[in-house]
CSV table of C-alpha atoms and ligand atoms in Angstrom, one decimal:
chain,number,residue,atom,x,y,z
A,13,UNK,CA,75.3,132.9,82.7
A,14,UNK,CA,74.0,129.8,85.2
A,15,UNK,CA,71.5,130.1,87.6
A,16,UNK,CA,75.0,128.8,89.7
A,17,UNK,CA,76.9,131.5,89.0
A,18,UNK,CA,78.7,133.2,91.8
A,19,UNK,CA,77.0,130.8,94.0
A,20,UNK,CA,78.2,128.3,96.2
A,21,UNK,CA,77.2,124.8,94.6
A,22,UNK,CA,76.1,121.6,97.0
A,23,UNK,CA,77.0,118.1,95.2
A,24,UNK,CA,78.1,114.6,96.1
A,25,UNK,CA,81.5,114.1,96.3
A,26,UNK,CA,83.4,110.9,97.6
A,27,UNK,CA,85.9,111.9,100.8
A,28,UNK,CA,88.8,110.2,101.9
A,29,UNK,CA,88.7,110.8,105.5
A,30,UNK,CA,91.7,108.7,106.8
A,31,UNK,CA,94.3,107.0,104.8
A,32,UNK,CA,93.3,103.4,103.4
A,33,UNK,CA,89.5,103.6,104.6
A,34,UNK,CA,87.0,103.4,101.7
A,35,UNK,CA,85.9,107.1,100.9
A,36,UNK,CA,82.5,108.2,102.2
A,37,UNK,CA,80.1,109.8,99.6
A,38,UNK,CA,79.0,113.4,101.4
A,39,UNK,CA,77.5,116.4,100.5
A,40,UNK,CA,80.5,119.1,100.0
A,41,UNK,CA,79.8,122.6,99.1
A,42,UNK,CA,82.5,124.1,96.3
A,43,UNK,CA,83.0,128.1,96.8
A,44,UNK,CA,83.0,129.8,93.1
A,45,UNK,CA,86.0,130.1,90.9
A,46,UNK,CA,88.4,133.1,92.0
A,47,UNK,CA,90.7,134.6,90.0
A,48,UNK,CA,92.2,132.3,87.1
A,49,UNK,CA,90.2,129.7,88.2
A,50,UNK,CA,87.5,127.6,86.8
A,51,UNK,CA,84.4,125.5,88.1
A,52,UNK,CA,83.9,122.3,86.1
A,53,UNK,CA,81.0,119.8,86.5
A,54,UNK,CA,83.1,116.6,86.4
A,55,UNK,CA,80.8,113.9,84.1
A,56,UNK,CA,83.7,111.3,84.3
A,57,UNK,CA,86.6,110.1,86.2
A,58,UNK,CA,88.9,107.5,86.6
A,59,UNK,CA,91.0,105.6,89.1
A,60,UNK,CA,95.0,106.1,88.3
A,61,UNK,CA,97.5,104.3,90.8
A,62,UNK,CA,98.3,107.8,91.7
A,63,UNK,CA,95.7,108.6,93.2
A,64,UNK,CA,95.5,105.0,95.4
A,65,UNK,CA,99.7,105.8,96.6
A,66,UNK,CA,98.2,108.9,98.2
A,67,UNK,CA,95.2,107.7,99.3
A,68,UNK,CA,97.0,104.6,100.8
A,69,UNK,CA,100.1,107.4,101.8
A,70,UNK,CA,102.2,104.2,102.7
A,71,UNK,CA,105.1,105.8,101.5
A,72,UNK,CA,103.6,109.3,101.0
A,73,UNK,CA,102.5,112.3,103.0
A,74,UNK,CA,99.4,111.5,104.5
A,75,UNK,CA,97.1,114.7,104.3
A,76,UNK,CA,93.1,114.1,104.7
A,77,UNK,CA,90.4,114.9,104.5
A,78,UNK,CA,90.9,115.0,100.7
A,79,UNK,CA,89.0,114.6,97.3
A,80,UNK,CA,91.4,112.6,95.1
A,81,UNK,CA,91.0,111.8,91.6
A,82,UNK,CA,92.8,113.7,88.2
A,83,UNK,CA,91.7,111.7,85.6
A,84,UNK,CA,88.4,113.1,84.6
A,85,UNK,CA,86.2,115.1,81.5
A,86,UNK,CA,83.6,117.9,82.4
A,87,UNK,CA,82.1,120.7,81.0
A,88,UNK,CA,83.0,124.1,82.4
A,89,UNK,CA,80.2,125.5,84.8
A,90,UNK,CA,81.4,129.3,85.5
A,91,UNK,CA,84.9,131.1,85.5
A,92,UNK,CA,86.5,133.3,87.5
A,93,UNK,CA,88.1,136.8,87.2
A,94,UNK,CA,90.5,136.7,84.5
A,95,UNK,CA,90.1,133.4,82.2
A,96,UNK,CA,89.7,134.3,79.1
A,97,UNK,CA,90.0,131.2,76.8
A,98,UNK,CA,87.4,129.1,78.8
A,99,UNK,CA,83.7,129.5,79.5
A,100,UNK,CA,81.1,128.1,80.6
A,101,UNK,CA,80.2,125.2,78.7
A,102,UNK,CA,83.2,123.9,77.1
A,103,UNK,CA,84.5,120.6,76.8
A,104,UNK,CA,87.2,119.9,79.0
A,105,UNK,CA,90.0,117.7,81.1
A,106,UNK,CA,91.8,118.4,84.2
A,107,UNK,CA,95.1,117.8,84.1
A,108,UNK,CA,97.0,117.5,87.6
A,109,UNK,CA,100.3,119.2,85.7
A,110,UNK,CA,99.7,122.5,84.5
A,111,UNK,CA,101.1,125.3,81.7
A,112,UNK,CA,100.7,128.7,83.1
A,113,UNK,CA,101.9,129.7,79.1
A,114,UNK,CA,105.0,132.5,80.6
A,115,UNK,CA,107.4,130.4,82.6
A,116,UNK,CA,110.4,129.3,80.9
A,117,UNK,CA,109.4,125.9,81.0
A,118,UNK,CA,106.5,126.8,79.2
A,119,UNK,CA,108.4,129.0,76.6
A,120,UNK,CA,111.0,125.7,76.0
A,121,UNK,CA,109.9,123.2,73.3
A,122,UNK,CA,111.8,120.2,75.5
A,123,UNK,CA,109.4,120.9,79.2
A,124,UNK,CA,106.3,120.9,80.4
A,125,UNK,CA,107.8,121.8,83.8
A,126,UNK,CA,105.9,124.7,84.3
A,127,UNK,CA,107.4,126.6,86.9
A,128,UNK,CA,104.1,127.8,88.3
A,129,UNK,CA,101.8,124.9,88.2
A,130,UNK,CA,103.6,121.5,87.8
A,131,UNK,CA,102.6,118.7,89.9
A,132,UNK,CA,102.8,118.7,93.5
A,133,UNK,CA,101.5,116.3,95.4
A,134,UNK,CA,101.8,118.2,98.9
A,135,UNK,CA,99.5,120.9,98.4
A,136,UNK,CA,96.1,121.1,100.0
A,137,UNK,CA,94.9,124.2,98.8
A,138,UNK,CA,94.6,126.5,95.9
A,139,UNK,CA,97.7,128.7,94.4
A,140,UNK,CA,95.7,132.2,94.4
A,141,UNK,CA,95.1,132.3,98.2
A,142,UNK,CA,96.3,128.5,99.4
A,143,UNK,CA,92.8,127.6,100.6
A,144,UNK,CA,90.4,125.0,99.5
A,145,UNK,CA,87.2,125.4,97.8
A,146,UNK,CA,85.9,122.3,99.4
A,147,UNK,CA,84.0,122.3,102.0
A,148,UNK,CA,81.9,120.2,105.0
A,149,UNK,CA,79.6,122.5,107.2
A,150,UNK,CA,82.4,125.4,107.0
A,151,UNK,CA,85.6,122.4,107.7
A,152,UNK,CA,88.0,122.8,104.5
A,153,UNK,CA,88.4,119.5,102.4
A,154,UNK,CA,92.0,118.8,100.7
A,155,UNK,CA,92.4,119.6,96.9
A,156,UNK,CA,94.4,116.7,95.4
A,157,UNK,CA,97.3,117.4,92.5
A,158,UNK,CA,94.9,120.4,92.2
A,159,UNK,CA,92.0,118.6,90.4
A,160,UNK,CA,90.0,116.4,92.7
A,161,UNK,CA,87.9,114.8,90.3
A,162,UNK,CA,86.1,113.0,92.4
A,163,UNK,CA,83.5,115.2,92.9
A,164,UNK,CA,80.3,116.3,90.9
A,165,UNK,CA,82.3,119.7,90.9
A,166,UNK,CA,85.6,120.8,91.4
A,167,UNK,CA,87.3,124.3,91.1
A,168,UNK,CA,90.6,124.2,88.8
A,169,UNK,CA,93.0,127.0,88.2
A,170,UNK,CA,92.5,127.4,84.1
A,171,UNK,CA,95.9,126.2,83.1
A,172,UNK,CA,95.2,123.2,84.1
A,173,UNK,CA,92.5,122.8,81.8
A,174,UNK,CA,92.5,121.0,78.7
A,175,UNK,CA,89.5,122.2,76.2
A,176,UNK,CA,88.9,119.9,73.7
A,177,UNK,CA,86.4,118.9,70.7
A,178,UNK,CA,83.0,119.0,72.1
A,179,UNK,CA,81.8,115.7,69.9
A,180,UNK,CA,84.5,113.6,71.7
A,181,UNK,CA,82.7,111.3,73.8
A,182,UNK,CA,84.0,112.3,77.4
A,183,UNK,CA,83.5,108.4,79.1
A,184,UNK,CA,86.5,107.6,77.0
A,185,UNK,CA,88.8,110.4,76.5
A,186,UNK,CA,88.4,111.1,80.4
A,187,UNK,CA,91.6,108.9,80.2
A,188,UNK,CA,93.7,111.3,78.0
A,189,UNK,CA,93.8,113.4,81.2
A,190,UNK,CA,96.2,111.3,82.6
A,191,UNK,CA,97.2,107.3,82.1
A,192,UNK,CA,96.7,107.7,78.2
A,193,UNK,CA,98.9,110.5,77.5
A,194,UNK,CA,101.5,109.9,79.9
A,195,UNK,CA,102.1,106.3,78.9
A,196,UNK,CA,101.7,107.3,75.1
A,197,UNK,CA,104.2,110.5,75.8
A,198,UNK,CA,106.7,108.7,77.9
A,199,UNK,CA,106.9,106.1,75.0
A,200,UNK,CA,106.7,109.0,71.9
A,201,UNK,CA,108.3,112.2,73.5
A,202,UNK,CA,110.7,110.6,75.7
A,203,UNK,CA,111.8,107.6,75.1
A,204,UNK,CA,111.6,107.8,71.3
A,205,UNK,CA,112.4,105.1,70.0
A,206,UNK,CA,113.3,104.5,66.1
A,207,UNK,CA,111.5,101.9,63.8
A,208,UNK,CA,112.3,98.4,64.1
A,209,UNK,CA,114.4,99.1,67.2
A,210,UNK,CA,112.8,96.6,70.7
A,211,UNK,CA,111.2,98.5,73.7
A,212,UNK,CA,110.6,96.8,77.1
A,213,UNK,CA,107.8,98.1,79.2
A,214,UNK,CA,107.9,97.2,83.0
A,215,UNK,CA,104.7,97.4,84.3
A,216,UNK,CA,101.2,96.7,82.0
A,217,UNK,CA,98.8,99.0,83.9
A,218,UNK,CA,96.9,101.5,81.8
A,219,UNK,CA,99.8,103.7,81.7
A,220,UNK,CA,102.2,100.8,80.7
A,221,UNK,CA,99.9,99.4,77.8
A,222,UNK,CA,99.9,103.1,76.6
A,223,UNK,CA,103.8,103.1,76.4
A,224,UNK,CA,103.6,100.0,74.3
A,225,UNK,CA,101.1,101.9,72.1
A,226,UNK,CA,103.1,104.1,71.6
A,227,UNK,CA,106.3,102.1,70.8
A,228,UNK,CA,103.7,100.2,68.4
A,229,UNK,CA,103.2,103.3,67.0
A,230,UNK,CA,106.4,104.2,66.6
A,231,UNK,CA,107.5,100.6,64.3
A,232,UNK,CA,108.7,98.8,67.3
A,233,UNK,CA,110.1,95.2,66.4
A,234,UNK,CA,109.4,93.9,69.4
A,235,UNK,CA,107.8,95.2,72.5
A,236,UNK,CA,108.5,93.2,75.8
A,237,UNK,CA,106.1,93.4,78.6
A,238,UNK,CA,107.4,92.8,82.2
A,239,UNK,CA,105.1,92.3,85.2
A,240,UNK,CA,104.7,90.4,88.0
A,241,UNK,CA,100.5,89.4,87.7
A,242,UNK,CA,100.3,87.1,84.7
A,243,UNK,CA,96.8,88.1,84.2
A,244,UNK,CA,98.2,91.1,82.3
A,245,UNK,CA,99.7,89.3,79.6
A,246,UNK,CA,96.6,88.5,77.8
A,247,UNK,CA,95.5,91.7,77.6
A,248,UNK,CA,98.6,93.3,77.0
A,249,UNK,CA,98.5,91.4,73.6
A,250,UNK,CA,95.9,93.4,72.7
A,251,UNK,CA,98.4,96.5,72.8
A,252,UNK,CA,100.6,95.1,70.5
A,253,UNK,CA,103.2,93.6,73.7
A,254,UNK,CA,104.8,90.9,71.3
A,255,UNK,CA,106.5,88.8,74.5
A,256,UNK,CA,106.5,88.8,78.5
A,257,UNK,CA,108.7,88.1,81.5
A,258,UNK,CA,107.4,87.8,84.9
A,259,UNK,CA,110.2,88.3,87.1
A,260,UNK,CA,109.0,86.0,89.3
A,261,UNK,CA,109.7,83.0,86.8
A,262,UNK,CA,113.5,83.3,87.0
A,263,UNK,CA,115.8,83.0,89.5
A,264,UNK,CA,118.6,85.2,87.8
A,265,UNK,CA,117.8,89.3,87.5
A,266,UNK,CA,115.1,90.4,84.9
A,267,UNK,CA,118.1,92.8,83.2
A,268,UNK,CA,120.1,89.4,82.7
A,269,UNK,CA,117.0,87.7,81.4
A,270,UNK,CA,116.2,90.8,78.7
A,271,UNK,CA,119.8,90.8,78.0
A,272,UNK,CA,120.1,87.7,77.3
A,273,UNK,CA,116.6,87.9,75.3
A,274,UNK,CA,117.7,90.8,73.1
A,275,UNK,CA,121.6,89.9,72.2
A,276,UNK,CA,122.7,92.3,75.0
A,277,UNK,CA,119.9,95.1,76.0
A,278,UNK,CA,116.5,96.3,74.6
A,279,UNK,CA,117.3,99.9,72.6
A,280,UNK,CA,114.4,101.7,75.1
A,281,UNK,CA,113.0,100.7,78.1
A,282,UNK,CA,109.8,102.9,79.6
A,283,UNK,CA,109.1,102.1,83.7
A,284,UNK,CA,105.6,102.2,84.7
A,285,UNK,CA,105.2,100.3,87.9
A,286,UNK,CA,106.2,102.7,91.0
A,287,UNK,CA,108.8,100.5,92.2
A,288,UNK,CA,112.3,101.4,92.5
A,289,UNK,CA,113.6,98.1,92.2
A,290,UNK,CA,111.8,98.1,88.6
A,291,UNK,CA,112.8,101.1,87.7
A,292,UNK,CA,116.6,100.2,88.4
A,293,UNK,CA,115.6,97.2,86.3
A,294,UNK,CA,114.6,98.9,83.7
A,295,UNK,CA,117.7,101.6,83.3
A,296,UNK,CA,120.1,98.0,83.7
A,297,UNK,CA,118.5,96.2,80.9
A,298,UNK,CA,119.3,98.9,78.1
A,299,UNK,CA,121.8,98.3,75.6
A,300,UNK,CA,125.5,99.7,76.3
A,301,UNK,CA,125.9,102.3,73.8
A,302,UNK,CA,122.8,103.9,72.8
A,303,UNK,CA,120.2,102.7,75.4
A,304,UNK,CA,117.4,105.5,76.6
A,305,UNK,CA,115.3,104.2,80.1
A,306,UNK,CA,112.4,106.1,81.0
A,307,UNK,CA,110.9,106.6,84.7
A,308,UNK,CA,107.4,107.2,84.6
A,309,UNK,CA,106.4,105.1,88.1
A,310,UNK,CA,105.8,107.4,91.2
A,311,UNK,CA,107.9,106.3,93.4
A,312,UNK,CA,107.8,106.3,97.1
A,313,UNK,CA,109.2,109.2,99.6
A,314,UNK,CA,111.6,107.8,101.0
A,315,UNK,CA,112.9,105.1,97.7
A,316,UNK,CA,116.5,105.8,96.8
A,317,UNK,CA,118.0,104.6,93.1
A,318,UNK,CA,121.2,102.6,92.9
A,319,UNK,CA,123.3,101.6,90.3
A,320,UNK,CA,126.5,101.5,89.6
A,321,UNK,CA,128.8,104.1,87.8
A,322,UNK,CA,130.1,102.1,84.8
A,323,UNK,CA,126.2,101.4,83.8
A,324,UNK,CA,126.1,105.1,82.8
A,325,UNK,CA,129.8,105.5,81.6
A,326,UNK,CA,128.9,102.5,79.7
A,327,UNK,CA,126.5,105.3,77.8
A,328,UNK,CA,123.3,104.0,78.7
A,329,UNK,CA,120.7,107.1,79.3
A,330,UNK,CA,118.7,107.3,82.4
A,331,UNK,CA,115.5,109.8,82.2
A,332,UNK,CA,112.5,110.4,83.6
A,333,UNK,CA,108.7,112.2,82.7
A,334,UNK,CA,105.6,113.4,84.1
A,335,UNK,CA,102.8,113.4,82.0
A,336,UNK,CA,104.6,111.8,79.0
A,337,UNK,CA,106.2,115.2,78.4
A,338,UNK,CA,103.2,116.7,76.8
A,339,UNK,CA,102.0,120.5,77.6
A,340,UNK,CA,98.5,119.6,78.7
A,341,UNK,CA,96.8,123.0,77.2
A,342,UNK,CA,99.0,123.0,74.1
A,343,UNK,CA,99.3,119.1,73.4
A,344,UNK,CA,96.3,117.5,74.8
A,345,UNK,CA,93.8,118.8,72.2
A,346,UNK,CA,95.7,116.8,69.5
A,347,UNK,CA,95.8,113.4,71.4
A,348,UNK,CA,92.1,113.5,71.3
A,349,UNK,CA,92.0,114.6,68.0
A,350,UNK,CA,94.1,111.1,67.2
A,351,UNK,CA,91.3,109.5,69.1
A,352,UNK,CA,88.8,110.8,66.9
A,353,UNK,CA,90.8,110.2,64.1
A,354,UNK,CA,90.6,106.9,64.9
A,355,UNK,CA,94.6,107.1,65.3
A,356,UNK,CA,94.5,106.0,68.5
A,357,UNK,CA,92.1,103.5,70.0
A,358,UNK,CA,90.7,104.1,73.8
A,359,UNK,CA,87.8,101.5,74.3
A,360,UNK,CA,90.6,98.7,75.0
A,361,UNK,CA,91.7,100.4,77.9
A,362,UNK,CA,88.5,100.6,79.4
A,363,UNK,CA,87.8,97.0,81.2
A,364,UNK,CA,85.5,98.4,83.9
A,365,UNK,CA,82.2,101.0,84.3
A,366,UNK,CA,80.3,102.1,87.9
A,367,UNK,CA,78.4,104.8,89.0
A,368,UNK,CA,79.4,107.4,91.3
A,369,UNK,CA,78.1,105.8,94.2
A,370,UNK,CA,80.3,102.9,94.0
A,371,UNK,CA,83.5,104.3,93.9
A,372,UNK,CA,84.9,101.9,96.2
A,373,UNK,CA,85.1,98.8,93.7
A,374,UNK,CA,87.2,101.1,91.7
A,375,UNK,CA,89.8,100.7,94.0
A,376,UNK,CA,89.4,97.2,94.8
A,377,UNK,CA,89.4,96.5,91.0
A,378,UNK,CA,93.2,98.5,90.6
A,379,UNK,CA,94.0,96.7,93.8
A,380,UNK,CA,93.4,93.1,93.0
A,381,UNK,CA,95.0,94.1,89.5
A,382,UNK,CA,91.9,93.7,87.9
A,383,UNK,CA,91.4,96.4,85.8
A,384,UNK,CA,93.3,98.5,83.5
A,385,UNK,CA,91.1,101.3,83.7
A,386,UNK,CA,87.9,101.7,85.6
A,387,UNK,CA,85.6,104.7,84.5
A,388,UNK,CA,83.2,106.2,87.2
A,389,UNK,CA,80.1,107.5,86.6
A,390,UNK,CA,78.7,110.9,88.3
A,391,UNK,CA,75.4,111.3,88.7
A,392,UNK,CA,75.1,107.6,88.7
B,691,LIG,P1,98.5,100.0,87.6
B,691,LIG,O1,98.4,99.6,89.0
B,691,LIG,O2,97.3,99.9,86.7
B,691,LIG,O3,99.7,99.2,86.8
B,691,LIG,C1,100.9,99.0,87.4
B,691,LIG,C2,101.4,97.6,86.9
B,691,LIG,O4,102.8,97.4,87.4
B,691,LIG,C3,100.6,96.4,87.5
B,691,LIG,O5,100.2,95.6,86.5
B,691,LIG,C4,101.6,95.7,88.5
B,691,LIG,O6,101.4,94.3,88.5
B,691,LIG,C5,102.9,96.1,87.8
B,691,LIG,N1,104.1,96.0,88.8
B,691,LIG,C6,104.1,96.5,90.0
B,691,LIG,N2,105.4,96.3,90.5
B,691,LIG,C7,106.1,95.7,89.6
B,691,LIG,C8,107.4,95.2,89.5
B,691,LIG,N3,108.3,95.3,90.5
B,691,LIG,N4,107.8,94.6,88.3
B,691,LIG,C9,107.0,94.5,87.2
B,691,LIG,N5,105.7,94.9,87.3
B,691,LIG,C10,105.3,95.5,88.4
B,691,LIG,O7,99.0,101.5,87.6
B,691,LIG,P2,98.9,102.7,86.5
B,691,LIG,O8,97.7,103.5,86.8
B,691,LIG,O9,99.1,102.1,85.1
B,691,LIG,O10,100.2,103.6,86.9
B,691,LIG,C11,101.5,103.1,86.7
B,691,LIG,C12,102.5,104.0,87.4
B,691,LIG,O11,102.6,105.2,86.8
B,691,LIG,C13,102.2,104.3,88.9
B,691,LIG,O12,103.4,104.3,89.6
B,691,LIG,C14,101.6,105.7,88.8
B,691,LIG,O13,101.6,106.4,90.0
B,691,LIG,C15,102.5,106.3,87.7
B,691,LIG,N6,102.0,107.5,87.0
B,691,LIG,C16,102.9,108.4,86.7
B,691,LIG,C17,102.6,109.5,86.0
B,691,LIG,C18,103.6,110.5,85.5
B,691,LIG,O14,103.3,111.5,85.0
B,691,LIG,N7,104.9,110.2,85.7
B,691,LIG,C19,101.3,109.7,85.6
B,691,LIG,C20,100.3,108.7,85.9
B,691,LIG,C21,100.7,107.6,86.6
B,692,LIG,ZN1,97.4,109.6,87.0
């Protein structure tokens, strides 16, 4: 047992006080794991466009103060009453989706819906008692998606904890707690599309270029990248993206251009941008007949999709995914295995490194579309 144990811990962590304003590094305490709970000493994060919608809560519900951040590796610090397949020590990632392993969602082989701790993006608190573990001289500090990673510690409930091979190197598989996997699911789980058949990806952020890995995976023919910075392009090359379209070098719609490219439709299509006009794109420009569309963007509160009738009698397939489909306890041990297999390359996805204390540039970098994915340092 740590000298922590039990104990309240005092550590940095970065606070979003109001929505939009650059978070303020402060000194939090974080109340000990309670029942099926777990305190993890985050080593790395990253920035997901998740994280900046809610931070930003343009077209979310605002809720601050709050520690964001879900993309992270740690080591387990203590548990709480009743975990029994984590302790202290243990390699590990958060996951903001969770599998509570008796739910009927967990018990299916097609969800990862668990009916106890799938995402939501509204809560504040902890399930067990709905209060936070964060804290600023006794004022409560939000939980984000149930992970807030961006803090030296955070509390977790344990089936939303990923424990992995201790040798993997936790700067880079940080990312398999989120963009990796659900890009790579979306494409693999979801999507699925067969050898030789052509995949367009709308958006080339980290969780787009990890949809085109995995239709490159998967023997796509061609894999068609569409976004609006151009900058993308040249890295999305990199990932295997065999041609672009920037929507904003046509003046007819990007379906009629893909059409039109593709001798009627691409065979899969995988969303990954957050907008709804994109993801309506995205369902239009599958073929009639056998066409699967994915949704993997988070849209806004208040976005509505519209399209007509006949697109879907005209047996095209509309669906949708969080987290790529995978069961993050069950799955998420094997995607790092592929890592360290060296099935599945990471390093490419990392374009950006700061400490903890700069934070703040990884938002401007995600922002300015700058970086794919931008790994923070703790304790930096
Ligand atoms: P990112 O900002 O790194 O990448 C998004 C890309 O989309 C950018 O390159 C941007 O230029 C492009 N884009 C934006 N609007 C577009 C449009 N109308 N047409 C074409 N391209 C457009 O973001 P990311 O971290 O890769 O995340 C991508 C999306 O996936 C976000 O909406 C994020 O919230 C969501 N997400 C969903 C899940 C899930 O489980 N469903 C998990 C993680 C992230
Ligand atoms: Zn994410």
């Amino acid at each position: 047992m740590s000298t922590t144990t039990g104990q309240i811990i005092r550590c940095k962590a970065a606070v979003a006080w109001e929505a939009g304003k650059p978070l303020v590094m402060e000194e939090v305490e974080v109340a000990p794991p309670q029942k099926h709970e777990v305190r993890i000493k985050i080593l790395f994060t990253s920035l997901c466009h998740t994280d900046v919608y809610f931070w930003e809560a343009k077209g979310q519900t605002p809720l601050f103060p709050r520690i964001f951040g879900h993309e992270a590796g740690g080591i387990v610090e203590s548990v709480g009453e009743g975990v029994t397949d984590l302790q202290p020590g243990d390699h590990v990632l958060p996951i903001f989706t969770g599998e509570c392993g008796d739910c009927p969602h967990c018990h299916s082989e097609e969800s990862n819906m668990c009916d106890l701790l799938r995402i939501n993006t509204e809560r504040g608190g902890m399930i067990h008692d709905g209060e936070s573990r964060f804290s600023i001289k006794g004022k409560p500090i939000h939980h984000f998606l149930g992970t807030s990673t961006f803090s030296e510690y955070t509390v977790v409930h344990s089936g939303q904890v990923a424990k992995i091979n201790p040798d993997a190197p936790l700067d880079k598989v940080c990312i398999v707690s989120c963009g990796l996997s659900t890009g790579l699911g979306a494409t693999l789980n979801v999507a699925k599309p067969k050898k030789g058949q052509s995949v367009a990806i709308f958006g080339l952020g980290a969780v787009g270029l990890a949809a085109a890995e995995g239709a490159r995976i998967a023997g796509a023919s061609r894999i068609i990248g569409v976004d609006l910075n151009p900058s993308r392009f040249d890295q999305a090359k990199k990932f295997g993206v065999t041609e672009f379209v920037n929507p904003k070098d046509h003046d007819k719609p990007v379906q009629q251009v893909i059409a039109e490219m593709t001798n009627g439709g691409v065979d899969r299509s995988v969303e990954c941008t957050g907008s709804v006009q994109a993801m309506i794109q995205a369902f239009e420009c599958v073929h009639d007949g056998w066409g699967v569309a994915v949704l993997v963007g988070v849209p806004s509160k208040d976005d509505a999709f519209k399209s007509h009738p006949m697109n879907f009698l005209n047996e095209r397939t509309l669906k949708g995914t969080f987290f790529g489909n995978y069961k993050p306890k069950t799955d998420i041990p094997g995607v790092v295995e592929k890592y360290m297999n060296k099935e599945l390359e990471i390093e490419k996805f990392i374009t950006h490194t700061v400490p903890f204390s700069e934070i703040n540039k990884a938002f401007d970098y995600m922002l300015k579309g700058e970086s794919i994915r931008c790994i923070i340092t703790m304790g930096a």
